[in-house]
Amino acid sequence: MLKAAPRIFKFSEPFLEVTRFDDVKDLPIDSKTIVLNASDTEIVIEGKPLRPWNSSVFASVVIPAAARIICITLDTDFFSGNAFPHAQSITDNWIKAHRITPHLKDRKLWRSKKDRIGKTAFNLWYAPAGTNCGIHKKHAFRELHTQVFGLGRMQKFHKNKRNSLYQEVYMSPGYTHYPFYDEDGKYPWHQYRADTDCIWLATEFHGQRL
Ligand SMILES: [Fe+2]
């Protein structure tokens, strides 16, 4: 049987590759790679389940079977404690957040181009160390984030104020947080905060439920 060819997402960079693999059979993962289960069925790696829309960093494994995975590789460590070495290339080429959301005028936040699989859209974000990316609660879609580089946090708030914080979910490389939205697609006030320079993959489910 013919294997579906891997497809590299359009927003990939020479230093950061995001690739989708469909109908995986015995796919070797050699060097450190973030593997996101982008299907609605569990996949098993080294005898342990990776649930739908969960992810982790893997190396030296073979993925026996999966309907769809997304693999992310970097040409540098996912975490080094240092600045992201290609930050300049990102800030020169990605879209500054205020061009997408005007009230984020002074925010040090950049977004890559988008790519899609059906009704699901994907893009990358970059924020330098210490950036509060903006408290919000309105979304036209259901979102998940997968940490690619550095350490950050997803935070929840009672109000649109930083001092009303009530929960923090730390984001480390390879981790995808659980959904913040409820069954109706409603969110609490929330934001992403970058502790170090951070890159993360956003997955947006448009017009569908998880
Ligand atoms: Fe959000």
Short mmCIF file of C-alpha atoms and ligand atoms in Angstrom, two decimals:
data_model
loop_
_atom_site.label_atom_id
_atom_site.label_comp_id
_atom_site.label_asym_id
_atom_site.label_seq_id
_atom_site.Cartn_x
_atom_site.Cartn_y
_atom_site.Cartn_z
CA MET A 1 0.00 0.00 0.00
CA LEU A 2 1.25 3.48 -0.84
CA LYS A 3 2.08 5.63 2.14
CA ALA A 4 0.76 9.19 2.05
CA ALA A 5 3.63 11.58 1.43
CA PRO A 6 4.57 13.81 4.34
CA ARG A 7 3.51 17.41 3.88
CA ILE A 8 5.58 20.27 5.21
CA PHE A 9 3.45 23.12 6.56
CA LYS A 10 3.86 26.36 4.58
CA PHE A 11 4.94 28.35 7.64
CA SER A 12 7.96 26.14 8.29
CA GLU A 13 11.35 27.84 8.46
CA PRO A 14 14.82 26.55 7.57
CA PHE A 15 15.42 26.30 11.34
CA LEU A 16 11.97 25.01 12.34
CA GLU A 17 10.15 22.35 10.37
CA VAL A 18 6.54 21.34 10.96
CA THR A 19 5.44 18.29 8.98
CA ARG A 20 2.22 16.35 8.79
CA PHE A 21 2.25 12.58 8.27
CA ASP A 22 -0.95 10.70 7.43
CA ASP A 23 -1.57 6.93 7.63
CA VAL A 24 1.68 6.32 9.45
CA LYS A 25 3.11 2.79 9.43
CA ASP A 26 6.43 2.12 11.17
CA LEU A 27 7.72 5.68 10.99
CA PRO A 28 11.18 6.06 12.56
CA ILE A 29 11.77 9.14 14.71
CA ASP A 30 15.55 9.40 15.00
CA SER A 31 16.58 12.71 16.56
CA LYS A 32 14.54 14.71 19.10
CA THR A 33 11.16 15.54 17.57
CA ILE A 34 7.92 16.89 19.01
CA VAL A 35 5.19 14.45 17.97
CA LEU A 36 1.60 15.71 18.19
CA ASN A 37 -1.20 13.17 17.80
CA ALA A 38 -3.44 15.05 15.36
CA SER A 39 -6.01 12.30 15.06
CA ASP A 40 -9.04 11.34 17.14
CA THR A 41 -7.64 7.96 18.14
CA GLU A 42 -4.91 7.05 20.59
CA ILE A 43 -1.52 6.08 19.18
CA VAL A 44 0.91 3.80 20.99
CA ILE A 45 4.61 4.59 21.22
CA GLU A 46 6.91 2.22 23.10
CA GLY A 47 3.87 0.56 24.62
CA LYS A 48 2.36 3.77 26.03
CA PRO A 49 -0.60 5.72 24.67
CA LEU A 50 -0.36 9.22 23.25
CA ARG A 51 -3.91 10.52 23.34
CA PRO A 52 -5.58 12.65 20.65
CA TRP A 53 -4.17 16.18 20.67
CA ASN A 54 -1.48 15.26 23.19
CA SER A 55 2.20 15.55 22.33
CA SER A 56 5.69 14.88 23.64
CA VAL A 57 9.34 14.95 22.59
CA PHE A 58 10.52 11.61 21.20
CA ALA A 59 13.83 10.27 19.85
CA SER A 60 15.02 6.82 18.75
CA VAL A 61 11.53 5.33 18.45
CA VAL A 62 9.39 3.88 15.69
CA ILE A 63 5.74 4.90 15.51
CA PRO A 64 3.95 1.71 14.53
CA ALA A 65 0.67 3.24 13.37
CA ALA A 66 -1.15 6.57 13.45
CA ALA A 67 -3.90 8.15 11.40
CA ARG A 68 -2.20 11.55 11.53
CA ILE A 69 0.71 13.06 13.41
CA ILE A 70 2.41 16.42 13.26
CA CYS A 71 6.18 16.41 13.79
CA ILE A 72 8.15 19.50 14.81
CA THR A 73 11.94 19.74 14.66
CA LEU A 74 14.31 22.58 15.48
CA ASP A 75 17.94 23.02 14.47
CA THR A 76 18.70 23.89 18.10
CA ASP A 77 17.68 22.42 21.47
CA PHE A 78 14.00 22.87 22.39
CA PHE A 79 15.22 24.38 25.64
CA SER A 80 18.64 25.87 26.32
CA GLY A 81 17.98 28.62 28.85
CA ASN A 82 19.31 31.00 26.19
CA ALA A 83 17.67 33.37 23.76
CA PHE A 84 16.18 31.82 20.62
CA PRO A 85 19.06 31.94 18.13
CA HIS A 86 16.86 32.77 15.09
CA ALA A 87 14.72 35.45 16.78
CA GLN A 88 15.89 38.13 14.35
CA SER A 89 14.74 36.15 11.34
CA ILE A 90 11.30 35.73 12.97
CA THR A 91 10.85 39.39 13.90
CA ASP A 92 11.96 40.41 10.39
CA ASN A 93 9.55 38.09 8.61
CA TRP A 94 6.55 37.09 10.72
CA ILE A 95 3.48 39.25 11.27
CA LYS A 96 3.55 41.60 14.29
CA ALA A 97 0.54 40.85 16.53
CA HIS A 98 -0.94 44.36 16.36
CA ARG A 99 -1.49 43.89 12.62
CA ILE A 100 -3.82 41.01 13.50
CA THR A 101 -5.30 42.42 16.74
CA PRO A 102 -4.87 46.22 16.84
CA HIS A 103 -5.12 46.54 20.65
CA LEU A 104 -1.88 44.49 20.96
CA LYS A 105 0.01 47.58 19.76
CA ASP A 106 2.97 47.51 22.12
CA ARG A 107 3.13 43.77 22.47
CA LYS A 108 6.31 41.90 21.50
CA LEU A 109 4.46 39.10 19.76
CA TRP A 110 4.77 37.73 16.23
CA ARG A 111 2.73 35.19 14.26
CA SER A 112 3.74 33.08 11.28
CA LYS A 113 1.53 32.56 8.25
CA LYS A 114 -1.32 30.09 8.62
CA ASP A 115 -1.77 26.71 7.02
CA ARG A 116 -4.79 24.45 7.12
CA ILE A 117 -5.93 20.87 7.13
CA GLY A 118 -9.64 21.07 6.31
CA LYS A 119 -11.29 23.23 8.96
CA THR A 120 -8.29 23.10 11.29
CA ALA A 121 -5.80 25.97 11.01
CA PHE A 122 -2.25 26.01 12.30
CA ASN A 123 0.34 28.74 12.85
CA LEU A 124 3.36 29.48 15.00
CA TRP A 125 3.79 32.28 17.54
CA TYR A 126 6.96 33.86 18.90
CA ALA A 127 7.33 36.07 22.00
CA PRO A 128 10.59 37.11 23.68
CA ALA A 129 11.27 36.47 27.37
CA GLY A 130 8.98 38.34 29.77
CA THR A 131 6.14 38.99 27.29
CA ASN A 132 2.55 39.00 28.50
CA CYS A 133 0.77 38.20 25.27
CA GLY A 134 -2.58 39.75 26.19
CA ILE A 135 -5.59 38.69 28.28
CA HIS A 136 -8.61 37.82 26.16
CA LYS A 137 -11.61 35.53 26.15
CA LYS A 138 -13.28 35.92 22.76
CA HIS A 139 -12.52 33.32 20.12
CA ALA A 140 -14.14 32.38 16.86
CA PHE A 141 -12.55 28.93 17.20
CA ARG A 142 -11.36 26.38 19.73
CA GLU A 143 -7.62 26.59 20.30
CA LEU A 144 -4.82 24.44 21.66
CA HIS A 145 -1.13 25.32 21.97
CA THR A 146 1.88 23.07 21.70
CA GLN A 147 5.10 24.44 23.16
CA VAL A 148 8.04 24.26 20.75
CA PHE A 149 10.84 26.33 22.30
CA GLY A 150 11.45 27.72 25.78
CA LEU A 151 9.27 27.88 28.87
CA GLY A 152 5.96 29.71 29.11
CA ARG A 153 2.60 29.56 30.85
CA MET A 154 -1.05 29.58 29.93
CA GLN A 155 -2.83 31.62 32.60
CA LYS A 156 -6.51 31.92 33.55
CA PHE A 157 -8.06 34.99 35.21
CA HIS A 158 -11.32 35.86 36.95
CA LYS A 159 -11.32 39.28 35.24
CA ASN A 160 -9.50 41.10 32.49
CA LYS A 161 -6.74 41.97 34.98
CA ARG A 162 -3.44 40.29 35.68
CA ASN A 163 -3.95 40.41 39.45
CA SER A 164 -7.09 38.25 39.13
CA LEU A 165 -5.07 35.18 38.15
CA TYR A 166 -6.51 31.87 39.35
CA GLN A 167 -4.63 29.18 37.41
CA GLU A 168 -1.33 28.67 35.60
CA VAL A 169 -0.45 25.81 33.28
CA TYR A 170 3.28 25.74 32.59
CA MET A 171 4.26 25.09 29.00
CA SER A 172 7.50 23.21 28.34
CA PRO A 173 8.77 21.92 24.99
CA GLY A 174 6.61 19.18 23.55
CA TYR A 175 3.65 19.87 25.85
CA THR A 176 0.12 20.61 24.61
CA HIS A 177 -2.23 22.06 27.22
CA TYR A 178 -5.73 20.65 27.68
CA PRO A 179 -8.64 22.70 26.25
CA PHE A 180 -9.47 25.92 28.11
CA TYR A 181 -12.87 26.24 26.39
CA ASP A 182 -16.03 24.54 27.62
CA GLU A 183 -18.59 22.51 25.69
CA ASP A 184 -20.09 25.67 24.23
CA GLY A 185 -16.72 27.00 23.10
CA LYS A 186 -16.67 29.61 25.88
CA TYR A 187 -13.37 30.60 27.47
CA PRO A 188 -12.35 32.13 30.78
CA TRP A 189 -10.12 35.23 30.56
CA HIS A 190 -6.73 33.81 29.59
CA GLN A 191 -3.34 34.67 28.17
CA TYR A 192 -0.01 33.17 27.17
CA ARG A 193 3.02 34.42 29.10
CA ALA A 194 6.56 33.81 27.83
CA ASP A 195 9.06 33.27 30.66
CA THR A 196 11.98 32.70 28.26
CA ASP A 197 11.92 33.35 24.52
CA CYS A 198 9.05 31.13 23.43
CA ILE A 199 7.73 29.57 20.25
CA TRP A 200 4.50 27.63 20.22
CA LEU A 201 2.23 26.02 17.65
CA ALA A 202 -1.41 27.10 17.74
CA THR A 203 -4.06 24.69 16.52
CA GLU A 204 -7.43 26.28 15.76
CA PHE A 205 -10.53 24.15 15.32
CA HIS A 206 -12.99 26.16 13.25
CA GLY A 207 -16.66 25.20 13.25
CA GLN A 208 -16.23 21.87 14.99
CA ARG A 209 -15.97 20.30 18.40
CA LEU A 210 -13.17 18.21 19.83
FE FE B 1 -6.77 32.45 23.44
#
